[in-house]
Amino acid sequence: MDILLPRTLDEALGLKSDHPEAVPFAGGTDLMVELNLGRRLPPMALDIHRLPELRQWHCRDGELFLGAGMTYSRIIRELPGFTALAQASRSVGSPQIRNRGTIGGNLGTASPAGDALPVLAACDAEVVLARDGGGTRALPWHRFLIGPKKTAIEPDELILGARWRIARGPGSFSKVGRRNAMVIAIASLCLVLDEDRHAVRVALGSVGPTVLRAPEAESFAAGALAEAGAWDDPAAPLSPGVLEAFGERVAASAKPIDDIRGTAAYRRHACEVLARRALRWALEDRLSGPAGRGARC
Ligand SMILES: Cc1cc2nc3c(=O)[nH]c(=O)nc-3n(C[C@H](O)[C@H](O)[C@H](O)COP(=O)(O)OP(=O)(O)OC[C@H]3O[C@@H](n4cnc5c(N)ncnc54)[C@H](O)[C@@H]3O)c2cc1C
């Protein structure tokens, strides 16, 4: 196999345009498994892990841009204020995997169990793609992730990164697996409260062909906070049964299957429990004042 070693993004995009069959790799933590198991034998690979342009993040005009080459370890170190993103990053693999594995790789693999993906979905992220000649396009996450391990990327494109509007409000990521570390999610959930838009956003991983949102549950929770006057007064109590009803609605949005890691029924139950807990944590965080109120650069 030929390995292409570009030094700049422009060079990498040029090589990708000349050799669309070249498979890009950043950390290689997904690709190397495929190669070692003989599931994929590309004629050419494109090493993008050194490209400085992909290793950046910035906050600008109320938006976070996360370069595709950001590793989980760097996210944990450099973006601890983005609680849900940092929690998801902490839950990935082992320290070695977190030092190598990247956001771009999680997007490129597009596994329904990718831990970063529910966070991107709950944040309404766009995936930014580039091709040779300076052309870029941005796709909303749900138009990029189009099926299990299937994305809308074209053969001559690379993922530049993901970007989203920074929401003021608490958020969390949680995951159920067979043990506490080094585990593929049986179910995962990201919940984000958007204080400015009075919105609750919930995304689920590992319980459908790709990451899913739970729109009915989201409007129910936002409505319950509005009814209680809790958007303006975090101490206002919600009606009894709201957390439980929210959990049931989130579980109803899941489209799980039985597989070696868990049954569909267990996964639905896990979604219900994760959702209930995540909403309770968010409500508790709101009581702790501005410090508990979510993402900061
Ligand atoms: C032991 C182990 C444990 C793991 N645990 C977890 C876990 O807990 N949670 C989890 O979510 N994942 C886990 N993974 C999977 C993997 O680490 C993640 O999916 C990681 O984000 C992949 O990033 P990478 O940079 O290593 O991807 P790579 O292997 O380099 O690439 C993966 C795919 O994305 C494509 N790609 C990468 N970057 C780009 C780009 N910029 N543009 C276009 N295409 C691109 C590649 O062509 C390839 O198809 C684990 C893997 C291993 C081996």
mmCIF file of C-alpha atoms and ligand atoms in Angstrom:
data_model
loop_
_atom_site.group_PDB
_atom_site.id
_atom_site.type_symbol
_atom_site.label_atom_id
_atom_site.label_comp_id
_atom_site.label_asym_id
_atom_site.label_seq_id
_atom_site.Cartn_x
_atom_site.Cartn_y
_atom_site.Cartn_z
ATOM 1 C CA MET A 1 0.000 0.000 0.000
ATOM 2 C CA ASP A 2 1.307 3.475 -0.838
ATOM 3 C CA ILE A 3 1.199 6.020 1.974
ATOM 4 C CA LEU A 4 0.873 9.670 0.983
ATOM 5 C CA LEU A 5 2.387 12.165 3.448
ATOM 6 C CA PRO A 6 1.145 15.706 2.732
ATOM 7 C CA ARG A 7 2.611 18.569 4.788
ATOM 8 C CA THR A 8 -0.249 21.045 4.340
ATOM 9 C CA LEU A 9 -3.988 20.899 3.892
ATOM 10 C CA ASP A 10 -3.680 22.231 0.334
ATOM 11 C CA GLU A 11 -1.267 19.441 -0.490
ATOM 12 C CA ALA A 12 -3.589 16.871 1.088
ATOM 13 C CA LEU A 13 -6.613 18.139 -0.870
ATOM 14 C CA GLY A 14 -4.572 18.080 -4.081
ATOM 15 C CA LEU A 15 -3.542 14.465 -3.416
ATOM 16 C CA LYS A 16 -7.133 13.500 -2.564
ATOM 17 C CA SER A 17 -8.318 15.035 -5.810
ATOM 18 C CA ASP A 18 -5.622 13.172 -7.814
ATOM 19 C CA HIS A 19 -6.183 9.919 -5.877
ATOM 20 C CA PRO A 20 -9.808 9.745 -4.690
ATOM 21 C CA GLU A 21 -9.199 6.076 -3.820
ATOM 22 C CA ALA A 22 -6.658 7.080 -1.118
ATOM 23 C CA VAL A 23 -8.168 6.480 2.320
ATOM 24 C CA PRO A 24 -7.385 9.301 4.752
ATOM 25 C CA PHE A 25 -6.371 8.463 8.291
ATOM 26 C CA ALA A 26 -5.736 10.658 11.322
ATOM 27 C CA GLY A 27 -5.270 8.643 14.530
ATOM 28 C CA GLY A 28 -5.735 5.367 12.656
ATOM 29 C CA THR A 29 -7.585 3.870 15.637
ATOM 30 C CA ASP A 30 -10.497 2.793 13.431
ATOM 31 C CA LEU A 31 -8.672 2.305 10.160
ATOM 32 C CA MET A 32 -5.876 0.131 11.585
ATOM 33 C CA VAL A 33 -8.468 -2.261 13.058
ATOM 34 C CA GLU A 34 -10.067 -2.609 9.620
ATOM 35 C CA LEU A 35 -6.664 -3.184 7.969
ATOM 36 C CA ASN A 36 -5.514 -5.665 10.600
ATOM 37 C CA LEU A 37 -8.721 -7.666 10.244
ATOM 38 C CA GLY A 38 -8.450 -7.548 6.458
ATOM 39 C CA ARG A 39 -11.855 -5.866 6.135
ATOM 40 C CA ARG A 40 -10.405 -3.042 4.105
ATOM 41 C CA LEU A 41 -7.414 -3.138 1.786
ATOM 42 C CA PRO A 42 -7.114 0.278 0.140
ATOM 43 C CA PRO A 43 -4.410 0.662 -2.509
ATOM 44 C CA MET A 44 -3.358 3.967 -0.982
ATOM 45 C CA ALA A 45 -3.665 5.798 2.338
ATOM 46 C CA LEU A 46 -3.369 9.513 3.061
ATOM 47 C CA ASP A 47 -1.815 10.419 6.417
ATOM 48 C CA ILE A 48 -3.501 13.632 7.560
ATOM 49 C CA HIS A 49 -2.635 13.510 11.228
ATOM 50 C CA ARG A 50 0.165 16.092 11.065
ATOM 51 C CA LEU A 51 -1.755 18.740 9.132
ATOM 52 C CA PRO A 52 -1.717 21.883 11.307
ATOM 53 C CA GLU A 53 -4.905 23.209 9.682
ATOM 54 C CA LEU A 54 -6.929 20.246 11.007
ATOM 55 C CA ARG A 55 -5.544 20.437 14.535
ATOM 56 C CA GLN A 56 -7.097 23.790 15.409
ATOM 57 C CA TRP A 57 -10.139 24.912 17.295
ATOM 58 C CA HIS A 58 -11.479 28.401 17.795
ATOM 59 C CA CYS A 59 -14.438 30.290 19.192
ATOM 60 C CA ARG A 60 -15.572 33.117 16.956
ATOM 61 C CA ASP A 61 -18.830 35.087 16.748
ATOM 62 C CA GLY A 62 -20.531 32.796 19.237
ATOM 63 C CA GLU A 63 -19.517 29.669 17.329
ATOM 64 C CA LEU A 64 -17.095 26.862 18.184
ATOM 65 C CA PHE A 65 -15.084 25.344 15.335
ATOM 66 C CA LEU A 66 -13.452 22.016 16.142
ATOM 67 C CA GLY A 67 -10.830 20.864 13.631
ATOM 68 C CA ALA A 68 -11.176 17.285 12.435
ATOM 69 C CA GLY A 69 -7.728 16.471 13.840
ATOM 70 C CA MET A 70 -8.613 17.412 17.434
ATOM 71 C CA THR A 71 -7.902 14.406 19.621
ATOM 72 C CA TYR A 72 -10.041 13.481 22.603
ATOM 73 C CA SER A 73 -7.098 14.165 24.969
ATOM 74 C CA ARG A 74 -6.784 17.704 23.652
ATOM 75 C CA ILE A 75 -10.521 18.306 23.942
ATOM 76 C CA ILE A 76 -10.408 17.198 27.585
ATOM 77 C CA ARG A 77 -7.417 19.472 28.272
ATOM 78 C CA GLU A 78 -8.296 22.482 26.171
ATOM 79 C CA LEU A 79 -12.114 22.582 26.139
ATOM 80 C CA PRO A 80 -13.213 21.487 29.628
ATOM 81 C CA GLY A 81 -15.930 24.189 29.611
ATOM 82 C CA PHE A 82 -17.780 22.262 26.898
ATOM 83 C CA THR A 83 -19.015 19.780 29.460
ATOM 84 C CA ALA A 84 -20.880 17.298 27.269
ATOM 85 C CA LEU A 85 -18.076 17.219 24.690
ATOM 86 C CA ALA A 86 -15.422 16.740 27.381
ATOM 87 C CA GLN A 87 -17.479 14.001 29.067
ATOM 88 C CA ALA A 88 -17.940 12.162 25.767
ATOM 89 C CA SER A 89 -14.201 12.506 25.060
ATOM 90 C CA ARG A 90 -13.336 11.094 28.488
ATOM 91 C CA SER A 91 -15.520 8.066 27.797
ATOM 92 C CA VAL A 92 -13.639 7.097 24.600
ATOM 93 C CA GLY A 93 -11.368 4.042 24.825
ATOM 94 C CA SER A 94 -8.170 4.284 26.869
ATOM 95 C CA PRO A 95 -5.589 7.085 27.256
ATOM 96 C CA GLN A 96 -3.715 5.723 24.216
ATOM 97 C CA ILE A 97 -6.876 5.811 22.071
ATOM 98 C CA ARG A 98 -7.786 9.273 23.346
ATOM 99 C CA ASN A 99 -4.276 10.514 22.455
ATOM 100 C CA ARG A 100 -4.636 9.320 18.851
ATOM 101 C CA GLY A 101 -8.380 9.217 18.082
ATOM 102 C CA THR A 102 -9.943 12.302 16.540
ATOM 103 C CA ILE A 103 -13.317 13.920 16.011
ATOM 104 C CA GLY A 104 -12.785 13.678 12.239
ATOM 105 C CA GLY A 105 -12.215 9.941 12.586
ATOM 106 C CA ASN A 106 -15.384 9.500 14.631
ATOM 107 C CA LEU A 107 -17.299 11.377 11.910
ATOM 108 C CA GLY A 108 -15.543 9.504 9.104
ATOM 109 C CA THR A 109 -16.353 6.113 10.616
ATOM 110 C CA ALA A 110 -19.956 7.200 11.329
ATOM 111 C CA SER A 111 -20.618 4.322 13.698
ATOM 112 C CA PRO A 112 -23.978 4.679 15.470
ATOM 113 C CA ALA A 113 -21.908 4.079 18.645
ATOM 114 C CA GLY A 114 -19.385 6.909 18.022
ATOM 115 C CA ASP A 115 -19.270 8.774 21.324
ATOM 116 C CA ALA A 116 -18.681 12.255 19.925
ATOM 117 C CA LEU A 117 -21.622 12.026 17.555
ATOM 118 C CA PRO A 118 -24.563 12.470 19.973
ATOM 119 C CA VAL A 119 -22.827 15.614 21.250
ATOM 120 C CA LEU A 120 -22.513 17.025 17.729
ATOM 121 C CA ALA A 121 -26.157 16.141 17.062
ATOM 122 C CA ALA A 122 -27.441 17.717 20.288
ATOM 123 C CA CYS A 123 -25.441 20.866 19.489
ATOM 124 C CA ASP A 124 -26.958 21.008 15.962
ATOM 125 C CA ALA A 125 -23.445 20.897 14.515
ATOM 126 C CA GLU A 126 -22.519 21.313 10.897
ATOM 127 C CA VAL A 127 -19.761 19.207 9.362
ATOM 128 C CA VAL A 128 -17.392 21.262 7.216
ATOM 129 C CA LEU A 129 -15.929 19.535 4.158
ATOM 130 C CA ALA A 130 -13.245 20.772 1.775
ATOM 131 C CA ARG A 131 -11.994 19.847 -1.668
ATOM 132 C CA ASP A 132 -9.088 20.933 -3.837
ATOM 133 C CA GLY A 133 -9.265 24.492 -5.152
ATOM 134 C CA GLY A 134 -10.519 26.047 -1.927
ATOM 135 C CA GLY A 135 -14.129 24.878 -2.136
ATOM 136 C CA THR A 136 -15.819 24.122 1.188
ATOM 137 C CA ARG A 137 -19.352 23.109 2.060
ATOM 138 C CA ALA A 138 -21.095 22.610 5.402
ATOM 139 C CA LEU A 139 -23.705 19.922 5.992
ATOM 140 C CA PRO A 140 -25.947 19.683 9.047
ATOM 141 C CA TRP A 141 -24.924 16.586 11.041
ATOM 142 C CA HIS A 142 -28.031 14.651 9.950
ATOM 143 C CA ARG A 143 -27.272 15.213 6.274
ATOM 144 C CA PHE A 144 -23.680 14.102 6.793
ATOM 145 C CA LEU A 145 -24.424 10.963 8.835
ATOM 146 C CA ILE A 146 -26.760 9.148 6.483
ATOM 147 C CA GLY A 147 -26.657 5.558 7.733
ATOM 148 C CA PRO A 148 -24.690 3.023 9.729
ATOM 149 C CA LYS A 149 -21.047 3.757 8.804
ATOM 150 C CA LYS A 150 -22.274 5.850 5.872
ATOM 151 C CA THR A 151 -21.621 9.519 5.276
ATOM 152 C CA ALA A 152 -22.320 12.054 2.546
ATOM 153 C CA ILE A 153 -18.618 12.815 1.962
ATOM 154 C CA GLU A 154 -17.481 12.777 -1.685
ATOM 155 C CA PRO A 155 -14.360 10.804 -2.696
ATOM 156 C CA ASP A 156 -12.326 13.970 -3.316
ATOM 157 C CA GLU A 157 -13.280 15.639 -0.025
ATOM 158 C CA LEU A 158 -11.772 15.752 3.453
ATOM 159 C CA ILE A 159 -13.518 16.642 6.700
ATOM 160 C CA LEU A 160 -12.190 19.982 7.923
ATOM 161 C CA GLY A 161 -14.085 19.871 11.202
ATOM 162 C CA ALA A 162 -17.405 20.560 12.871
ATOM 163 C CA ARG A 163 -18.887 23.844 14.035
ATOM 164 C CA TRP A 164 -21.857 24.902 16.065
ATOM 165 C CA ARG A 165 -23.411 27.867 17.829
ATOM 166 C CA ILE A 166 -22.349 27.875 21.467
ATOM 167 C CA ALA A 167 -25.449 27.502 23.619
ATOM 168 C CA ARG A 168 -25.638 28.995 27.091
ATOM 169 C CA GLY A 169 -26.863 26.260 29.381
ATOM 170 C CA PRO A 170 -25.893 22.999 31.045
ATOM 171 C CA GLY A 171 -25.339 19.755 29.194
ATOM 172 C CA SER A 172 -24.066 16.235 29.715
ATOM 173 C CA PHE A 173 -23.067 13.046 27.939
ATOM 174 C CA SER A 174 -23.635 9.623 29.461
ATOM 175 C CA LYS A 175 -23.221 6.116 28.202
ATOM 176 C CA VAL A 176 -24.174 2.588 29.204
ATOM 177 C CA GLY A 177 -21.767 -0.233 28.390
ATOM 178 C CA ARG A 178 -20.788 -3.587 29.785
ATOM 179 C CA ARG A 179 -18.089 -2.039 31.943
ATOM 180 C CA ASN A 180 -16.871 1.382 32.898
ATOM 181 C CA ALA A 181 -14.030 1.944 30.410
ATOM 182 C CA MET A 182 -12.816 0.700 27.018
ATOM 183 C CA VAL A 183 -16.332 -0.074 25.977
ATOM 184 C CA ILE A 184 -18.571 0.417 22.973
ATOM 185 C CA ALA A 185 -21.822 2.065 24.024
ATOM 186 C CA ILE A 186 -24.943 -0.068 24.344
ATOM 187 C CA ALA A 187 -26.776 3.239 24.565
ATOM 188 C CA SER A 188 -25.556 6.805 24.930
ATOM 189 C CA LEU A 189 -27.236 10.154 25.342
ATOM 190 C CA CYS A 190 -26.358 13.809 25.163
ATOM 191 C CA LEU A 191 -28.678 16.442 26.577
ATOM 192 C CA VAL A 192 -28.170 20.166 26.131
ATOM 193 C CA LEU A 193 -30.290 22.973 27.552
ATOM 194 C CA ASP A 194 -30.286 26.164 25.517
ATOM 195 C CA GLU A 195 -31.189 28.970 27.922
ATOM 196 C CA ASP A 196 -31.429 31.642 25.225
ATOM 197 C CA ARG A 197 -33.736 29.720 22.902
ATOM 198 C CA HIS A 198 -35.638 27.994 25.718
ATOM 199 C CA ALA A 199 -34.883 24.678 24.069
ATOM 200 C CA VAL A 200 -33.955 21.202 25.259
ATOM 201 C CA ARG A 201 -32.030 19.053 22.795
ATOM 202 C CA VAL A 202 -31.440 15.327 23.197
ATOM 203 C CA ALA A 203 -29.459 12.963 20.969
ATOM 204 C CA LEU A 204 -29.086 9.206 21.278
ATOM 205 C CA GLY A 205 -26.266 6.898 20.203
ATOM 206 C CA SER A 206 -26.155 3.127 19.631
ATOM 207 C CA VAL A 207 -29.937 2.800 19.508
ATOM 208 C CA GLY A 208 -30.588 3.304 15.813
ATOM 209 C CA PRO A 209 -28.922 3.065 12.403
ATOM 210 C CA THR A 210 -27.268 6.391 13.140
ATOM 211 C CA VAL A 211 -27.429 9.038 15.846
ATOM 212 C CA LEU A 212 -31.029 10.079 16.555
ATOM 213 C CA ARG A 213 -32.694 13.121 18.073
ATOM 214 C CA ALA A 214 -35.820 12.875 20.227
ATOM 215 C CA PRO A 215 -37.925 15.830 18.993
ATOM 216 C CA GLU A 216 -41.145 14.937 20.784
ATOM 217 C CA ALA A 217 -39.349 14.577 24.113
ATOM 218 C CA GLU A 218 -37.456 17.810 23.461
ATOM 219 C CA SER A 219 -40.627 19.887 22.989
ATOM 220 C CA PHE A 220 -42.275 18.169 25.935
ATOM 221 C CA ALA A 221 -39.374 19.113 28.266
ATOM 222 C CA ALA A 222 -39.113 22.674 26.939
ATOM 223 C CA GLY A 223 -42.892 23.052 27.420
ATOM 224 C CA ALA A 224 -42.737 21.654 30.961
ATOM 225 C CA LEU A 225 -40.039 24.200 31.886
ATOM 226 C CA ALA A 226 -42.106 27.003 30.324
ATOM 227 C CA GLU A 227 -45.275 25.929 32.131
ATOM 228 C CA ALA A 228 -43.451 25.934 35.472
ATOM 229 C CA GLY A 229 -41.824 29.321 34.768
ATOM 230 C CA ALA A 230 -38.489 27.518 35.153
ATOM 231 C CA TRP A 231 -36.791 29.146 32.151
ATOM 232 C CA ASP A 232 -36.818 32.423 34.096
ATOM 233 C CA ASP A 233 -36.571 30.965 37.582
ATOM 234 C CA PRO A 234 -34.320 27.894 37.826
ATOM 235 C CA ALA A 235 -35.711 27.218 41.316
ATOM 236 C CA ALA A 236 -39.317 26.865 40.049
ATOM 237 C CA PRO A 237 -40.378 23.241 40.560
ATOM 238 C CA LEU A 238 -41.579 21.228 37.561
ATOM 239 C CA SER A 239 -44.891 19.358 37.724
ATOM 240 C CA PRO A 240 -44.651 15.906 39.298
ATOM 241 C CA GLY A 241 -43.866 13.163 36.802
ATOM 242 C CA VAL A 242 -42.108 15.387 34.233
ATOM 243 C CA LEU A 243 -38.758 13.560 34.468
ATOM 244 C CA GLU A 244 -40.449 10.162 34.095
ATOM 245 C CA ALA A 245 -42.632 11.290 31.179
ATOM 246 C CA PHE A 246 -39.560 12.827 29.514
ATOM 247 C CA GLY A 247 -37.651 9.538 29.907
ATOM 248 C CA GLU A 248 -40.518 7.592 28.336
ATOM 249 C CA ARG A 249 -40.684 9.945 25.372
ATOM 250 C CA VAL A 250 -36.931 9.750 24.782
ATOM 251 C CA ALA A 251 -37.095 5.932 24.911
ATOM 252 C CA ALA A 252 -39.943 6.011 22.382
ATOM 253 C CA SER A 253 -37.671 7.851 19.915
ATOM 254 C CA ALA A 254 -35.056 5.088 19.966
ATOM 255 C CA LYS A 255 -34.959 2.543 17.141
ATOM 256 C CA PRO A 256 -32.811 -0.134 18.751
ATOM 257 C CA ILE A 257 -32.016 -3.654 17.597
ATOM 258 C CA ASP A 258 -30.949 -6.802 19.442
ATOM 259 C CA ASP A 259 -27.237 -7.522 19.010
ATOM 260 C CA ILE A 260 -24.353 -9.112 20.893
ATOM 261 C CA ARG A 261 -24.043 -6.088 23.171
ATOM 262 C CA GLY A 262 -27.656 -5.785 24.297
ATOM 263 C CA THR A 263 -31.289 -6.342 23.458
ATOM 264 C CA ALA A 264 -33.551 -3.705 21.976
ATOM 265 C CA ALA A 265 -35.656 -3.762 25.160
ATOM 266 C CA TYR A 266 -32.593 -3.161 27.366
ATOM 267 C CA ARG A 267 -31.437 -0.332 25.122
ATOM 268 C CA ARG A 268 -34.837 1.374 25.294
ATOM 269 C CA HIS A 269 -34.804 1.055 29.071
ATOM 270 C CA ALA A 270 -31.263 2.483 29.175
ATOM 271 C CA CYS A 271 -32.416 5.501 27.131
ATOM 272 C CA GLU A 272 -35.237 6.140 29.573
ATOM 273 C CA VAL A 273 -32.921 6.051 32.588
ATOM 274 C CA LEU A 274 -30.175 8.131 30.911
ATOM 275 C CA ALA A 275 -32.704 10.757 29.798
ATOM 276 C CA ARG A 276 -34.307 11.093 33.207
ATOM 277 C CA ARG A 277 -30.909 11.472 34.874
ATOM 278 C CA ALA A 278 -29.578 13.909 32.278
ATOM 279 C CA LEU A 279 -32.567 16.233 32.664
ATOM 280 C CA ARG A 280 -32.315 16.062 36.457
ATOM 281 C CA TRP A 281 -28.562 16.912 36.315
ATOM 282 C CA ALA A 282 -29.273 19.832 33.976
ATOM 283 C CA LEU A 283 -31.941 21.219 36.296
ATOM 284 C CA GLU A 284 -29.583 20.865 39.274
ATOM 285 C CA ASP A 285 -26.757 22.567 37.343
ATOM 286 C CA ARG A 286 -29.007 25.537 36.604
ATOM 287 C CA LEU A 287 -29.444 26.042 40.338
ATOM 288 C CA SER A 288 -25.691 26.423 40.781
ATOM 289 C CA GLY A 289 -25.742 29.712 38.822
ATOM 290 C CA PRO A 290 -23.657 30.982 35.900
ATOM 291 C CA ALA A 291 -20.675 28.731 36.724
ATOM 292 C CA GLY A 292 -22.889 25.717 36.141
ATOM 293 C CA ARG A 293 -24.343 27.105 32.969
ATOM 294 C CA GLY A 294 -22.474 25.356 30.235
ATOM 295 C CA ALA A 295 -20.028 25.962 27.490
ATOM 296 C CA ARG A 296 -17.357 28.630 27.704
ATOM 297 C CA CYS A 297 -14.271 29.180 25.551
HETATM 298 C C1 LIG B 1 -9.399 -0.102 21.541
HETATM 299 C C2 LIG B 1 -10.333 0.906 20.927
HETATM 300 C C3 LIG B 1 -11.291 1.508 21.731
HETATM 301 C C4 LIG B 1 -12.178 2.436 21.178
HETATM 302 N N1 LIG B 1 -13.117 3.018 21.989
HETATM 303 C C5 LIG B 1 -13.989 3.917 21.470
HETATM 304 C C6 LIG B 1 -14.971 4.519 22.301
HETATM 305 O O1 LIG B 1 -15.059 4.249 23.498
HETATM 306 N N2 LIG B 1 -15.818 5.400 21.707
HETATM 307 C C7 LIG B 1 -15.746 5.730 20.387
HETATM 308 O O2 LIG B 1 -16.533 6.554 19.924
HETATM 309 N N3 LIG B 1 -14.824 5.154 19.588
HETATM 310 C C8 LIG B 1 -13.942 4.277 20.091
HETATM 311 N N4 LIG B 1 -13.008 3.694 19.278
HETATM 312 C C9 LIG B 1 -13.002 4.035 17.860
HETATM 313 C C10 LIG B 1 -12.048 5.196 17.449
HETATM 314 O O3 LIG B 1 -11.035 5.387 18.391
HETATM 315 C C11 LIG B 1 -12.832 6.507 17.259
HETATM 316 O O4 LIG B 1 -13.859 6.350 16.314
HETATM 317 C C12 LIG B 1 -11.904 7.661 16.821
HETATM 318 O O5 LIG B 1 -12.613 8.861 16.876
HETATM 319 C C13 LIG B 1 -11.363 7.464 15.408
HETATM 320 O O6 LIG B 1 -10.495 8.532 15.129
HETATM 321 P P1 LIG B 1 -9.150 8.303 14.315
HETATM 322 O O7 LIG B 1 -8.547 9.635 14.087
HETATM 323 O O8 LIG B 1 -8.288 7.291 14.950
HETATM 324 O O9 LIG B 1 -9.787 7.705 12.958
HETATM 325 P P2 LIG B 1 -9.041 6.974 11.754
HETATM 326 O O10 LIG B 1 -8.925 5.536 12.050
HETATM 327 O O11 LIG B 1 -7.810 7.718 11.369
HETATM 328 O O12 LIG B 1 -10.146 7.200 10.624
HETATM 329 C C14 LIG B 1 -11.429 6.637 10.772
HETATM 330 C C15 LIG B 1 -12.234 6.866 9.497
HETATM 331 O O13 LIG B 1 -12.472 8.258 9.305
HETATM 332 C C16 LIG B 1 -11.915 8.695 8.065
HETATM 333 N N5 LIG B 1 -11.320 10.013 8.353
HETATM 334 C C17 LIG B 1 -10.574 10.367 9.415
HETATM 335 N N6 LIG B 1 -10.298 11.686 9.388
HETATM 336 C C18 LIG B 1 -10.857 12.163 8.237
HETATM 337 C C19 LIG B 1 -10.899 13.462 7.626
HETATM 338 N N7 LIG B 1 -10.359 14.553 8.192
HETATM 339 N N8 LIG B 1 -11.562 13.565 6.469
HETATM 340 C C20 LIG B 1 -12.165 12.493 5.883
HETATM 341 N N9 LIG B 1 -12.166 11.257 6.420
HETATM 342 C C21 LIG B 1 -11.516 11.100 7.595
HETATM 343 C C22 LIG B 1 -10.894 7.649 7.673
HETATM 344 O O14 LIG B 1 -10.735 7.558 6.283
HETATM 345 C C23 LIG B 1 -11.526 6.383 8.248
HETATM 346 O O15 LIG B 1 -12.490 5.883 7.342
HETATM 347 C C24 LIG B 1 -12.098 2.767 19.798
HETATM 348 C C25 LIG B 1 -11.115 2.163 18.995
HETATM 349 C C26 LIG B 1 -10.245 1.247 19.547
HETATM 350 C C27 LIG B 1 -9.191 0.600 18.680
#
